[in-house]
Each structure stands twice: as structure tokens, then as C-alpha cells.
mmCIF file of C-alpha atoms and ligand atoms in Angstrom:
data_model
loop_
_atom_site.group_PDB
_atom_site.id
_atom_site.type_symbol
_atom_site.label_atom_id
_atom_site.label_comp_id
_atom_site.label_asym_id
_atom_site.label_seq_id
_atom_site.Cartn_x
_atom_site.Cartn_y
_atom_site.Cartn_z
ATOM 1 C CA MET V 227 0.000 0.000 0.000
ATOM 2 C CA LYS V 228 1.255 3.478 -0.834
ATOM 3 C CA VAL V 229 0.244 6.831 0.700
ATOM 4 C CA ALA V 230 0.999 10.163 -1.029
ATOM 5 C CA VAL V 231 1.197 13.483 0.829
ATOM 6 C CA LEU V 232 0.423 16.586 -1.245
ATOM 7 C CA LYS V 233 1.742 20.061 -0.518
ATOM 8 C CA GLU V 234 -1.072 22.535 0.151
ATOM 9 C CA THR V 235 -1.596 24.975 -2.721
ATOM 10 C CA ASN V 236 -3.688 27.581 -0.874
ATOM 11 C CA PRO V 237 -1.219 30.361 0.036
ATOM 12 C CA ASN V 238 -2.932 30.841 3.421
ATOM 13 C CA GLU V 239 -2.532 27.203 4.441
ATOM 14 C CA SER V 240 0.618 26.261 6.293
ATOM 15 C CA ARG V 241 -0.374 22.853 7.655
ATOM 16 C CA VAL V 242 0.547 19.480 6.191
ATOM 17 C CA GLY V 243 -1.620 16.352 6.253
ATOM 18 C CA LEU V 244 1.033 13.923 7.513
ATOM 19 C CA VAL V 245 4.058 14.669 9.727
ATOM 20 C CA PRO V 246 7.276 12.600 9.911
ATOM 21 C CA GLU V 247 6.030 10.797 13.046
ATOM 22 C CA GLY V 248 3.061 9.580 10.951
ATOM 23 C CA VAL V 249 5.459 8.308 8.286
ATOM 24 C CA LYS V 250 7.292 6.327 10.965
ATOM 25 C CA PHE V 251 4.043 4.713 12.080
ATOM 26 C CA LEU V 252 2.920 3.843 8.540
ATOM 27 C CA MET V 253 6.343 2.459 7.564
ATOM 28 C CA LYS V 254 6.146 0.069 10.534
ATOM 29 C CA LYS V 255 2.890 -1.200 9.032
ATOM 30 C CA GLU V 256 4.689 -1.691 5.707
ATOM 31 C CA ILE V 257 2.926 1.245 4.079
ATOM 32 C CA GLN V 258 5.135 3.254 1.709
ATOM 33 C CA VAL V 259 4.946 7.049 1.860
ATOM 34 C CA VAL V 260 5.742 9.597 -0.871
ATOM 35 C CA VAL V 261 5.816 13.258 0.126
ATOM 36 C CA GLU V 262 5.684 16.195 -2.293
ATOM 37 C CA LYS V 263 8.779 18.387 -1.999
ATOM 38 C CA ASP V 264 8.505 20.990 0.789
ATOM 39 C CA ALA V 265 5.021 19.771 1.793
ATOM 40 C CA GLY V 266 5.809 20.174 5.492
ATOM 41 C CA LEU V 267 8.168 23.130 5.280
ATOM 42 C CA ASP V 268 5.747 25.844 6.469
ATOM 43 C CA ALA V 269 4.761 23.679 9.437
ATOM 44 C CA GLY V 270 8.381 23.074 10.468
ATOM 45 C CA PHE V 271 8.850 19.599 8.948
ATOM 46 C CA LEU V 272 11.733 19.433 6.476
ATOM 47 C CA ASP V 273 11.976 16.938 3.616
ATOM 48 C CA SER V 274 15.038 15.454 5.337
ATOM 49 C CA MET V 275 12.889 14.640 8.409
ATOM 50 C CA TYR V 276 10.435 12.720 6.218
ATOM 51 C CA GLU V 277 13.307 10.944 4.487
ATOM 52 C CA GLY V 278 14.773 10.126 7.893
ATOM 53 C CA GLU V 279 11.602 8.156 8.652
ATOM 54 C CA GLY V 280 11.720 6.321 5.316
ATOM 55 C CA ALA V 281 9.552 8.471 3.023
ATOM 56 C CA THR V 282 10.472 9.294 -0.569
ATOM 57 C CA ILE V 283 10.344 12.926 -1.730
ATOM 58 C CA ALA V 284 8.755 13.631 -5.125
ATOM 59 C CA PRO V 285 9.349 16.899 -7.048
ATOM 60 C CA ASP V 286 5.729 17.800 -7.907
ATOM 61 C CA ALA V 287 2.103 16.856 -7.291
ATOM 62 C CA ALA V 288 1.737 14.548 -10.309
ATOM 63 C CA SER V 289 4.817 12.485 -9.471
ATOM 64 C CA THR V 290 3.740 12.361 -5.807
ATOM 65 C CA THR V 291 0.335 10.843 -6.529
ATOM 66 C CA ALA V 292 1.481 8.502 -9.346
ATOM 67 C CA GLY V 293 0.760 4.929 -8.275
ATOM 68 C CA ALA V 294 -0.510 5.877 -4.799
ATOM 69 C CA ASP V 295 -3.509 4.108 -3.263
ATOM 70 C CA VAL V 296 -4.282 6.910 -0.818
ATOM 71 C CA VAL V 297 -3.615 10.648 -1.290
ATOM 72 C CA VAL V 298 -3.733 12.942 1.732
ATOM 73 C CA LYS V 299 -4.167 16.702 2.068
ATOM 74 C CA VAL V 300 -5.430 19.165 4.667
ATOM 75 C CA LEU V 301 -7.730 21.432 2.625
ATOM 76 C CA PRO V 302 -9.969 20.338 -0.248
ATOM 77 C CA PRO V 303 -8.114 20.300 -3.576
ATOM 78 C CA ALA V 304 -8.805 23.111 -6.034
ATOM 79 C CA VAL V 305 -10.769 21.930 -9.094
ATOM 80 C CA THR V 306 -7.576 22.323 -11.133
ATOM 81 C CA GLU V 307 -5.714 19.978 -8.764
ATOM 82 C CA VAL V 308 -8.158 17.109 -9.267
ATOM 83 C CA GLY V 309 -6.279 16.281 -12.486
ATOM 84 C CA VAL V 310 -3.367 14.811 -10.482
ATOM 85 C CA LEU V 311 -5.724 12.182 -9.000
ATOM 86 C CA ALA V 312 -6.547 8.961 -10.833
ATOM 87 C CA ALA V 313 -9.786 6.977 -10.897
ATOM 88 C CA GLY V 314 -9.912 4.585 -7.952
ATOM 89 C CA GLN V 315 -7.463 6.565 -5.812
ATOM 90 C CA ILE V 316 -8.656 7.448 -2.321
ATOM 91 C CA LEU V 317 -8.376 11.120 -1.368
ATOM 92 C CA VAL V 318 -8.474 11.830 2.377
ATOM 93 C CA CYS V 319 -8.805 15.479 3.433
ATOM 94 C CA SER V 320 -11.111 18.056 4.960
ATOM 95 C CA LEU V 321 -13.716 18.665 2.231
ATOM 96 C CA GLN V 322 -16.664 20.767 3.474
ATOM 97 C CA PRO V 323 -18.626 19.227 0.592
ATOM 98 C CA SER V 324 -21.656 21.518 0.661
ATOM 99 C CA ALA V 325 -19.405 24.579 0.362
ATOM 100 C CA ASN V 326 -17.262 23.041 -2.395
ATOM 101 C CA LEU V 327 -19.727 21.661 -4.920
ATOM 102 C CA ASP V 328 -17.456 22.229 -7.951
ATOM 103 C CA VAL V 329 -14.706 20.159 -6.346
ATOM 104 C CA VAL V 330 -17.117 17.404 -5.314
ATOM 105 C CA ARG V 331 -18.418 17.273 -8.900
ATOM 106 C CA ALA V 332 -14.865 17.096 -10.303
ATOM 107 C CA LEU V 333 -13.859 14.345 -7.850
ATOM 108 C CA ARG V 334 -16.990 12.350 -8.645
ATOM 109 C CA ASP V 335 -16.462 12.680 -12.408
ATOM 110 C CA ALA V 336 -12.795 11.691 -12.084
ATOM 111 C CA GLY V 337 -13.792 8.478 -10.281
ATOM 112 C CA VAL V 338 -11.851 9.434 -7.146
ATOM 113 C CA THR V 339 -12.989 7.935 -3.836
ATOM 114 C CA THR V 340 -13.205 10.923 -1.494
ATOM 115 C CA MET V 341 -13.128 10.586 2.280
ATOM 116 C CA ALA V 342 -14.051 13.853 4.032
ATOM 117 C CA LEU V 343 -12.587 13.714 7.514
ATOM 118 C CA ASP V 344 -14.733 16.687 8.517
ATOM 119 C CA LEU V 345 -17.815 14.432 8.227
ATOM 120 C CA MET V 346 -16.479 12.029 10.861
ATOM 121 C CA PRO V 347 -19.370 10.632 12.940
ATOM 122 C CA ARG V 348 -19.229 11.908 16.508
ATOM 123 C CA ILE V 349 -19.068 8.528 18.162
ATOM 124 C CA THR V 350 -16.610 7.600 20.875
ATOM 125 C CA ARG V 351 -14.721 5.149 18.657
ATOM 126 C CA ALA V 352 -14.113 7.865 16.047
ATOM 127 C CA GLN V 353 -12.710 10.499 18.423
ATOM 128 C CA THR V 354 -9.123 9.687 17.446
ATOM 129 C CA MET V 355 -10.005 10.431 13.788
ATOM 130 C CA ASP V 356 -11.973 13.618 14.418
ATOM 131 C CA ILE V 357 -10.234 16.559 12.750
ATOM 132 C CA LEU V 358 -12.985 18.996 13.776
ATOM 133 C CA SER V 359 -12.143 18.306 17.408
ATOM 134 C CA SER V 360 -8.371 18.366 17.034
ATOM 135 C CA GLN V 361 -8.373 21.571 15.022
ATOM 136 C CA ALA V 362 -10.982 23.197 17.318
ATOM 137 C CA THR V 363 -8.590 22.515 20.203
ATOM 138 C CA VAL V 364 -5.938 24.547 18.392
ATOM 139 C CA ALA V 365 -8.423 27.331 17.579
ATOM 140 C CA GLY V 366 -9.702 27.568 21.168
ATOM 141 C CA TYR V 367 -6.185 27.918 22.534
ATOM 142 C CA LYS V 368 -5.061 30.431 19.926
ATOM 143 C CA ALA V 369 -8.223 32.557 20.330
ATOM 144 C CA VAL V 370 -7.279 33.205 23.952
ATOM 145 C CA LEU V 371 -3.770 34.261 22.995
ATOM 146 C CA LEU V 372 -5.160 36.631 20.342
ATOM 147 C CA GLY V 373 -7.598 38.088 22.855
ATOM 148 C CA ALA V 374 -4.939 38.465 25.559
ATOM 149 C CA ASN V 375 -2.676 40.162 23.038
ATOM 150 C CA ALA V 376 -5.402 42.566 21.904
ATOM 151 C CA VAL V 377 -6.108 44.037 25.352
ATOM 152 C CA GLY V 378 -3.730 46.350 27.174
ATOM 153 C CA LYS V 379 -4.132 44.371 30.358
ATOM 154 C CA PHE V 380 -2.714 41.481 32.349
ATOM 155 C CA LEU V 381 -5.002 38.471 32.617
ATOM 156 C CA PRO V 382 -3.802 37.161 36.028
ATOM 157 C CA MET V 383 -3.921 38.859 39.363
ATOM 158 C CA LEU V 384 -0.535 40.344 40.225
ATOM 159 C CA THR V 385 0.713 41.653 43.511
ATOM 160 C CA THR V 386 3.771 43.790 42.853
ATOM 161 C CA ALA V 387 5.673 46.654 44.435
ATOM 162 C CA ALA V 388 4.036 48.817 41.795
ATOM 163 C CA GLY V 389 0.590 47.883 43.000
ATOM 164 C CA THR V 390 -1.957 45.116 42.809
ATOM 165 C CA ILE V 391 -3.522 44.175 39.498
ATOM 166 C CA ARG V 392 -6.982 42.633 39.547
ATOM 167 C CA PRO V 393 -7.465 39.556 37.343
ATOM 168 C CA ALA V 394 -9.183 40.134 34.009
ATOM 169 C CA LYS V 395 -12.738 38.900 33.528
ATOM 170 C CA THR V 396 -13.267 36.629 30.572
ATOM 171 C CA LEU V 397 -16.393 35.172 28.997
ATOM 172 C CA VAL V 398 -16.652 32.137 26.727
ATOM 173 C CA LEU V 399 -19.830 31.605 24.677
ATOM 174 C CA GLY V 400 -20.259 28.060 23.382
ATOM 175 C CA ALA V 401 -18.462 25.494 25.535
ATOM 176 C CA GLY V 402 -17.851 22.720 22.999
ATOM 177 C CA VAL V 403 -14.369 21.546 22.049
ATOM 178 C CA ALA V 404 -12.977 25.025 21.227
ATOM 179 C CA GLY V 405 -14.769 26.743 24.113
ATOM 180 C CA LEU V 406 -13.525 24.278 26.725
ATOM 181 C CA GLN V 407 -9.979 24.634 25.415
ATOM 182 C CA ALA V 408 -10.360 28.433 25.593
ATOM 183 C CA LEU V 409 -11.427 28.105 29.236
ATOM 184 C CA ALA V 410 -8.495 25.802 30.010
ATOM 185 C CA THR V 411 -6.159 28.381 28.453
ATOM 186 C CA PHE V 412 -7.736 31.362 30.257
ATOM 187 C CA ARG V 413 -7.327 29.367 33.443
ATOM 188 C CA ARG V 414 -3.613 28.834 32.795
ATOM 189 C CA LEU V 415 -3.321 32.599 32.356
ATOM 190 C CA GLY V 416 -5.058 33.200 35.685
ATOM 191 C CA ALA V 417 -8.168 35.009 34.407
ATOM 192 C CA ARG V 418 -11.615 34.973 36.026
ATOM 193 C CA MET V 419 -13.995 33.074 33.770
ATOM 194 C CA GLU V 420 -17.668 32.829 32.943
ATOM 195 C CA ALA V 421 -19.137 30.615 30.250
ATOM 196 C CA PHE V 422 -22.450 29.850 28.613
ATOM 197 C CA ASP V 423 -23.748 27.099 26.370
ATOM 198 C CA VAL V 424 -27.255 26.032 25.448
ATOM 199 C CA ARG V 425 -26.398 22.401 26.233
ATOM 200 C CA PRO V 426 -26.789 22.068 30.013
ATOM 201 C CA ALA V 427 -24.642 18.919 29.868
ATOM 202 C CA VAL V 428 -21.514 21.093 29.644
ATOM 203 C CA LYS V 429 -22.163 22.858 32.992
ATOM 204 C CA GLU V 430 -20.121 20.284 34.882
ATOM 205 C CA GLN V 431 -17.213 20.472 32.418
ATOM 206 C CA VAL V 432 -17.224 24.285 32.581
ATOM 207 C CA GLU V 433 -17.207 24.242 36.378
ATOM 208 C CA SER V 434 -14.460 21.640 36.526
ATOM 209 C CA LEU V 435 -12.276 24.156 34.665
ATOM 210 C CA GLY V 436 -12.910 26.715 37.394
ATOM 211 C CA ALA V 437 -15.375 28.858 35.427
ATOM 212 C CA LYS V 438 -18.815 30.065 36.475
ATOM 213 C CA PHE V 439 -21.556 28.613 34.265
ATOM 214 C CA LEU V 440 -24.227 31.151 33.365
ATOM 215 C CA GLU V 441 -27.504 29.359 33.837
ATOM 216 C CA MET V 442 -30.902 29.924 32.360
ATOM 217 C CA ASP V 443 -34.006 27.786 32.118
ATOM 218 C CA LEU V 444 -34.418 26.969 28.459
ATOM 219 C CA SER V 445 -37.218 24.465 29.252
ATOM 220 C CA ALA V 446 -36.225 22.218 26.371
ATOM 221 C CA ASP V 447 -33.635 19.698 25.382
ATOM 222 C CA LEU V 448 -31.312 21.601 23.102
ATOM 223 C CA GLU V 449 -28.890 18.803 22.308
ATOM 224 C CA ASP V 450 -29.429 16.530 19.303
ATOM 225 C CA GLU V 451 -28.520 12.824 19.098
ATOM 226 C CA GLY V 452 -25.108 13.738 17.633
ATOM 227 C CA GLY V 453 -24.231 15.849 20.699
ATOM 228 C CA TYR V 454 -24.638 19.100 18.740
ATOM 229 C CA ALA V 455 -26.766 22.087 19.731
ATOM 230 C CA LYS V 456 -30.184 22.694 18.179
ATOM 231 C CA GLU V 457 -31.321 26.112 17.029
ATOM 232 C CA LEU V 458 -33.152 28.167 19.700
ATOM 233 C CA SER V 459 -36.686 29.479 19.334
ATOM 234 C CA LYS V 460 -37.134 33.263 19.149
ATOM 235 C CA ASP V 461 -38.163 33.420 22.838
ATOM 236 C CA GLN V 462 -35.249 31.263 23.964
ATOM 237 C CA HIS V 463 -32.848 33.361 21.924
ATOM 238 C CA GLU V 464 -34.134 36.586 23.504
ATOM 239 C CA LYS V 465 -33.684 35.105 26.997
ATOM 240 C CA GLU V 466 -30.174 34.050 26.054
ATOM 241 C CA LEU V 467 -29.273 37.542 24.817
ATOM 242 C CA GLU V 468 -30.490 39.016 28.114
ATOM 243 C CA LEU V 469 -28.290 36.619 30.066
ATOM 244 C CA ILE V 470 -25.224 37.406 27.947
ATOM 245 C CA ALA V 471 -25.877 41.168 28.125
ATOM 246 C CA GLY V 472 -25.706 40.929 31.914
ATOM 247 C CA SER V 473 -22.295 39.284 31.859
ATOM 248 C CA ILE V 474 -20.558 40.905 28.916
ATOM 249 C CA ARG V 475 -20.520 44.511 30.068
ATOM 250 C CA ASP V 476 -17.638 44.037 32.498
ATOM 251 C CA ALA V 477 -15.756 41.380 30.448
ATOM 252 C CA ASP V 478 -12.235 42.208 29.300
ATOM 253 C CA VAL V 479 -11.847 39.345 26.812
ATOM 254 C CA VAL V 480 -14.696 37.392 25.217
ATOM 255 C CA VAL V 481 -14.238 34.272 23.083
ATOM 256 C CA THR V 482 -17.256 33.040 21.126
ATOM 257 C CA THR V 483 -17.438 29.613 19.496
ATOM 258 C CA ALA V 484 -21.167 28.881 19.064
ATOM 259 C CA GLN V 485 -22.127 26.930 15.960
ATOM 260 C CA ILE V 486 -25.173 25.048 14.710
ATOM 261 C CA PRO V 487 -24.139 22.415 12.145
ATOM 262 C CA GLY V 488 -25.202 23.339 8.616
ATOM 263 C CA ARG V 489 -26.498 26.814 9.572
ATOM 264 C CA THR V 490 -25.110 30.296 9.966
ATOM 265 C CA ALA V 491 -23.798 30.902 13.472
ATOM 266 C CA PRO V 492 -26.280 32.321 16.009
ATOM 267 C CA ILE V 493 -25.881 35.996 16.935
ATOM 268 C CA LEU V 494 -25.054 36.090 20.638
ATOM 269 C CA ILE V 495 -23.502 39.563 20.870
ATOM 270 C CA THR V 496 -25.464 42.518 19.518
ATOM 271 C CA ARG V 497 -24.139 45.965 18.639
ATOM 272 C CA GLU V 498 -25.705 47.321 21.864
ATOM 273 C CA MET V 499 -23.815 44.711 23.891
ATOM 274 C CA VAL V 500 -20.523 45.749 22.277
ATOM 275 C CA GLU V 501 -21.386 49.372 23.085
ATOM 276 C CA SER V 502 -21.979 48.387 26.727
ATOM 277 C CA MET V 503 -18.423 47.032 27.010
ATOM 278 C CA LYS V 504 -15.409 48.951 28.302
ATOM 279 C CA PRO V 505 -13.121 50.483 25.645
ATOM 280 C CA GLY V 506 -9.960 48.414 25.455
ATOM 281 C CA SER V 507 -11.746 45.082 25.764
ATOM 282 C CA ALA V 508 -11.802 42.497 22.984
ATOM 283 C CA ILE V 509 -14.064 39.880 21.434
ATOM 284 C CA VAL V 510 -12.525 36.980 19.494
ATOM 285 C CA ASP V 511 -15.204 35.449 17.288
ATOM 286 C CA LEU V 512 -14.310 31.903 16.273
ATOM 287 C CA ALA V 513 -17.561 31.605 14.335
ATOM 288 C CA ALA V 514 -16.448 34.381 11.940
ATOM 289 C CA GLU V 515 -16.294 32.000 8.975
ATOM 290 C CA THR V 516 -19.936 30.942 9.366
ATOM 291 C CA GLY V 517 -21.326 34.455 9.819
ATOM 292 C CA GLY V 518 -20.039 35.277 13.307
ATOM 293 C CA ASN V 519 -21.540 35.241 16.809
ATOM 294 C CA CYS V 520 -21.175 39.016 17.071
ATOM 295 C CA GLU V 521 -23.233 41.368 14.934
ATOM 296 C CA LEU V 522 -20.128 43.455 14.162
ATOM 297 C CA THR V 523 -17.743 40.637 13.204
ATOM 298 C CA LYS V 524 -16.045 40.772 9.810
ATOM 299 C CA ALA V 525 -14.311 37.547 8.812
ATOM 300 C CA GLY V 526 -10.574 37.991 8.501
ATOM 301 C CA GLU V 527 -10.649 41.513 9.984
ATOM 302 C CA THR V 528 -10.435 43.334 13.303
ATOM 303 C CA VAL V 529 -13.191 45.900 13.798
ATOM 304 C CA ASN V 530 -12.638 48.707 16.308
ATOM 305 C CA HIS V 531 -16.056 49.743 17.601
ATOM 306 C CA GLY V 532 -15.743 52.584 20.094
ATOM 307 C CA GLY V 533 -12.500 51.131 21.421
ATOM 308 C CA VAL V 534 -13.782 47.556 21.669
ATOM 309 C CA LEU V 535 -11.911 45.289 19.277
ATOM 310 C CA VAL V 536 -13.910 42.595 17.484
ATOM 311 C CA LEU V 537 -11.549 40.015 15.976
ATOM 312 C CA GLY V 538 -12.856 37.671 13.284
ATOM 313 C CA PRO V 539 -9.945 35.303 12.660
ATOM 314 C CA VAL V 540 -10.207 32.718 9.878
ATOM 315 C CA ASN V 541 -8.481 29.347 9.755
ATOM 316 C CA LEU V 542 -6.778 29.760 13.129
ATOM 317 C CA PRO V 543 -5.333 26.218 13.101
ATOM 318 C CA ALA V 544 -3.114 27.270 10.178
ATOM 319 C CA SER V 545 -1.560 29.894 12.447
ATOM 320 C CA MET V 546 -0.196 27.100 14.677
ATOM 321 C CA PRO V 547 0.825 24.706 11.905
ATOM 322 C CA TYR V 548 3.289 22.551 13.841
ATOM 323 C CA HIS V 549 0.919 21.137 16.418
ATOM 324 C CA ALA V 550 -2.180 21.520 14.245
ATOM 325 C CA SER V 551 -0.461 19.307 11.613
ATOM 326 C CA GLN V 552 0.734 16.860 14.247
ATOM 327 C CA MET V 553 -2.835 16.405 15.504
ATOM 328 C CA PHE V 554 -4.325 16.277 11.993
ATOM 329 C CA SER V 555 -1.710 13.680 11.045
ATOM 330 C CA LYS V 556 -2.583 11.513 14.044
ATOM 331 C CA ASN V 557 -6.287 11.633 13.072
ATOM 332 C CA LEU V 558 -5.375 10.773 9.489
ATOM 333 C CA VAL V 559 -3.060 7.860 10.285
ATOM 334 C CA THR V 560 -5.753 6.334 12.490
ATOM 335 C CA PHE V 561 -8.212 6.721 9.616
ATOM 336 C CA VAL V 562 -5.813 5.085 7.131
ATOM 337 C CA MET V 563 -5.596 2.080 9.465
ATOM 338 C CA GLU V 564 -9.407 2.007 9.601
ATOM 339 C CA MET V 565 -9.434 1.426 5.827
ATOM 340 C CA ARG V 566 -7.245 -1.707 6.110
ATOM 341 C CA ASN V 567 -8.279 -5.228 6.925
ATOM 342 C CA LYS V 568 -6.400 -7.623 9.233
ATOM 343 C CA GLU V 569 -4.222 -8.783 6.341
ATOM 344 C CA GLY V 570 -3.065 -5.210 5.761
ATOM 345 C CA SER V 571 -4.810 -4.533 2.453
ATOM 346 C CA LEU V 572 -7.230 -1.755 1.642
ATOM 347 C CA ASN V 573 -10.786 -2.771 2.411
ATOM 348 C CA LEU V 574 -13.613 -0.260 2.153
ATOM 349 C CA ASP V 575 -16.203 -2.008 4.269
ATOM 350 C CA TRP V 576 -19.376 0.055 3.938
ATOM 351 C CA GLY V 577 -20.784 -1.685 6.993
ATOM 352 C CA ASN V 578 -18.207 0.317 8.955
ATOM 353 C CA GLU V 579 -20.037 3.502 10.013
ATOM 354 C CA VAL V 580 -16.798 5.505 10.055
ATOM 355 C CA LEU V 581 -16.028 4.736 6.404
ATOM 356 C CA SER V 582 -19.596 5.078 5.188
ATOM 357 C CA GLY V 583 -20.015 8.264 7.254
ATOM 358 C CA VAL V 584 -17.156 10.150 5.597
ATOM 359 C CA CYS V 585 -17.264 8.836 2.012
ATOM 360 C CA VAL V 586 -18.520 11.546 -0.351
ATOM 361 C CA THR V 587 -17.647 10.162 -3.803
ATOM 362 C CA PHE V 588 -17.163 6.531 -4.840
ATOM 363 C CA GLN V 589 -17.205 4.933 -8.298
ATOM 364 C CA ARG V 590 -18.540 8.129 -9.897
ATOM 365 C CA GLU V 591 -21.469 8.339 -7.462
ATOM 366 C CA ILE V 592 -22.189 10.577 -4.480
ATOM 367 C CA ARG V 593 -22.551 8.462 -1.350
ATOM 368 C CA HIS V 594 -22.877 11.211 1.240
ATOM 369 C CA GLY V 595 -23.114 15.012 1.249
ATOM 370 C CA PRO V 596 -24.559 17.197 -1.494
ATOM 371 C CA THR V 597 -27.651 15.971 -3.296
ATOM 372 C CA ARG V 598 -27.841 15.317 -7.030
ATOM 373 C CA GLU V 599 -29.972 18.489 -7.370
ATOM 374 C CA ALA V 600 -27.357 20.620 -5.576
ATOM 375 C CA LEU V 601 -24.637 19.262 -7.846
ATOM 376 C CA GLY V 602 -26.676 19.902 -10.993
HETATM 377 P P1 NAD X 873 -19.806 23.107 17.619
HETATM 378 O O1 NAD X 873 -18.521 23.629 17.090
HETATM 379 O O2 NAD X 873 -20.883 22.699 16.674
HETATM 380 O O3 NAD X 873 -20.428 24.257 18.580
HETATM 381 C C1 NAD X 873 -19.693 24.843 19.614
HETATM 382 C C2 NAD X 873 -20.560 25.011 20.834
HETATM 383 O O4 NAD X 873 -21.513 26.041 20.619
HETATM 384 C C3 NAD X 873 -21.354 23.774 21.241
HETATM 385 O O5 NAD X 873 -21.021 23.405 22.553
HETATM 386 C C4 NAD X 873 -22.801 24.228 21.124
HETATM 387 O O6 NAD X 873 -23.641 23.638 22.117
HETATM 388 C C5 NAD X 873 -22.671 25.722 21.356
HETATM 389 N N1 NAD X 873 -23.816 26.516 20.896
HETATM 390 C C6 NAD X 873 -24.558 26.386 19.778
HETATM 391 N N2 NAD X 873 -25.526 27.324 19.738
HETATM 392 C C7 NAD X 873 -25.379 28.080 20.847
HETATM 393 C C8 NAD X 873 -26.060 29.205 21.365
HETATM 394 N N3 NAD X 873 -27.130 29.738 20.753
HETATM 395 N N4 NAD X 873 -25.627 29.728 22.532
HETATM 396 C C9 NAD X 873 -24.567 29.191 23.189
HETATM 397 N N5 NAD X 873 -23.881 28.127 22.751
HETATM 398 C C10 NAD X 873 -24.294 27.574 21.591
HETATM 399 O O7 NAD X 873 -19.609 21.913 18.627
HETATM 400 P P2 NAD X 873 -18.317 21.022 18.966
HETATM 401 O O8 NAD X 873 -17.460 21.787 19.890
HETATM 402 O O9 NAD X 873 -17.699 20.553 17.728
HETATM 403 O O10 NAD X 873 -18.942 19.778 19.732
HETATM 404 C C11 NAD X 873 -20.226 19.703 20.246
HETATM 405 C C12 NAD X 873 -20.429 18.419 21.049
HETATM 406 O O11 NAD X 873 -19.999 17.256 20.367
HETATM 407 C C13 NAD X 873 -19.708 18.375 22.369
HETATM 408 O O12 NAD X 873 -20.562 17.747 23.284
HETATM 409 C C14 NAD X 873 -18.553 17.472 22.160
HETATM 410 O O13 NAD X 873 -18.102 16.880 23.339
HETATM 411 C C15 NAD X 873 -19.185 16.482 21.243
HETATM 412 N N6 NAD X 873 -18.150 15.788 20.460
HETATM 413 C C16 NAD X 873 -18.160 14.421 20.420
HETATM 414 C C17 NAD X 873 -17.169 13.751 19.693
HETATM 415 C C18 NAD X 873 -17.133 12.251 19.635
HETATM 416 O O14 NAD X 873 -17.742 11.620 20.444
HETATM 417 N N7 NAD X 873 -16.410 11.676 18.665
HETATM 418 C C19 NAD X 873 -16.206 14.473 18.998
HETATM 419 C C20 NAD X 873 -16.263 15.878 19.074
HETATM 420 C C21 NAD X 873 -17.242 16.526 19.798
#
């Protein structure tokens, strides 16, 4: 079996799908690895490190994928890149199929088998293959650093000869994977923390990180079978905004992470709430790419509204490419092993809910993801 690692072509992407440690693991399983020249360079992994673990370096994309059974990448390929993939090859990457219909169409028509790791079922067994979780961990951590950097304040309490500094107050909205990591990071920096999520199940996790959980009676079960949040009714949403308004006005740093799968992000911070905040405070909106949790967020920009900074970072994991790639690579290697049978050969068993859950294109058909109508 042979795995090919492509270099990312998007100029804003610095991660790599497989790191040298992953090569070492695959080589032990007698899986050959070919890496495109400089694929890991921006993430801190030199070609010589891959070679040191037994990989071969190929000069370009076409020679990397030639003869490979599995091709790995971080981002979806551009339509123009699909030409380097052959019918029957298995592409494993993050695909966001409904946002990339042209690519899905091209992969289907080329006969490529596409495995979208971002569609990984949220079952316990699949946690080690879940790129949404691993990359959200990176984003949650980095959001706190961005927020801390944006305010002219210390986060911890300090007692110094030059006076006593009170700890900053922080607020995290949405306490899923990214939100909990943000709380853990705020805690390490010594900040006071409050957090809110519509899923009451996270209260205990929030409190175990030393944060105060903002409670409200939503009188409904707002968690679906997949563990994700459901959309709130108008009344519930108004109640939620009231609760947040009460906490946000004295917050120094706010991190928002709230998402509803397949929908635009809910607005949790209105313009009035931003105007109630102290100048010099900051909001880091991790939902910027899906519309934002703050009314004033602009994806990829920092908005200064009366002295309150609203940061809308995009693709934060790419800003920490070393560890983001290491975690992505671990998810990917585990997934590659999931596609093999006991004898060590490729075996796409569609009775396996992990494989059937992530497969978007197979034998020129769509198995999962966009409908025929959407693809035209
Ligand atoms: P996500 O990125 O979809 O959303 C982030 C958070 O925003 C969630 O906690 C959600 O409840 C919250 N949210 C949504 N609407 C909100 C609103 N109006 N107000 C406040 N908060 C709101 O979610 P995620 O972080 O990817 O994960 C969600 C759940 O899935 C968690 O319980 C997590 O533990 C679980 N999970 C399970 C697995 C697995 O078992 N393999 C893997 C990853 C995550």
C-alpha cells in the first residue's frame, strides 16, 4: 500500500496532512509514503525529516500521486488539482462538501474515492479520527492568545511593588471543544472566567475548569442525538441575549465559538452589547467564517467599535501549523488504518459507520453530502 502526501496549494494554508512521526508509524505497518517536496516546510517539517523516517520525496504533485492508493491533504483540492488524481485513488482530506460543490463534482467525475474527515461521525470510537475536534482545540487555545494580546491588560492577578492588578474577567460563549480549550487556556493565564452554552450537559465540564456557568431555564432539550446544539426558538434566543448582556458589560476578553451544524452561526452579541463594554476590551469570534456570533464581526478583519476590538480570525489552526499538523496527522493515520483489513490490504467495508459516514464520492457516485440536485 502506498500513501501520497500533497503540498497545500492555498497560500494561506501552512499545515501538512502527515508529519514525519506519521510516516514512521505507517512504515512500521509496511505502508510506503511519498511526500511532495517541501510539503511540510511551512509547518516546520523538512523533507530530510520525512526521508529520515523512510519516506520518498517527489518533485511535484503529479509524481507524488502517481501509483498511490491513498492521497492525503489538509484542505480540499482546487478543481484544477483534481487532475493529479486517478480513478480509484482514495483522497483523504477536509472537504466541506456543501461549500465546495465544484470540487465534489470534479472528484466524482474523475472516479476518485473521497473521504471527508470533517464528516467524521461523533461517536466515541471515532474520536481519534476527528479533525474537527483536534483543530478546534488549536483554535480555542489560539483565540485566547489573540484576545490576551489585543487588550492592554494582564489576565492574572498580580501583587507587585508597583501595585496590585486585579485579574481580568473573561467570557466564553459556546463550551464545545474550542470553548472548553479556551477556558483551560484562560485558566492557565489566571483570568476569572464565565461561560455559557445552550447544552446544560456542559455545565459540569465548565465548572471543573474553574469557570462560572451562566444558567438559564431553556425548558427544552437543546442537544441533538449527535451531541450538537439545536437552534433556539425566538423566545429562547431573547432570553439568552439578556443573560449574555448581563455578563458581557464588564468582560475584558470574550471568546465566542457557538455553531449550529449546517447553519449560519447564532448571533449572541449585539451591537448594543458591544457598546456596553469597556473600551480596550476584545471579542474573538471563532464563528467568523460561518457568519459570526457578534453582529459586528467581519471575517478575517479586526473591527474597532468605540475602542472595543472585534476580531474575526479565519483558519486559526493554520496559524499554529506545527501542532495543528501533528494532531491532523494523528487523526489521518488512524483513519488510514481504519481502511485496512487484518491482512493489511485496503478494504472499504461500507458496513463500517466511520467509512460510510465520511465517504462523499465513490465509483462516480455521491454516497454522502450534497444531493444530485445541488450538484446539478
Ligand atoms: P460546535 O462547534 O458545533 O459548537 C460549539 C458550541 O456552541 C457547542 O457546545 C454548542 O452547544 C454551542 N452553541 C450552539 N448554539 C449556541 C447558542 N445559541 N448559545 C450558546 N452556545 C451555543 O460543537 P463542537 O465543539 O464541535 O462539539 C459539540 C459536542 O460534540 C460536544 O458535546 C462534544 O463533546 C461532542 N463531540 C463528540 C465527539 C465524539 O464523540 N467523537 C467528537 C467531538 C465533539
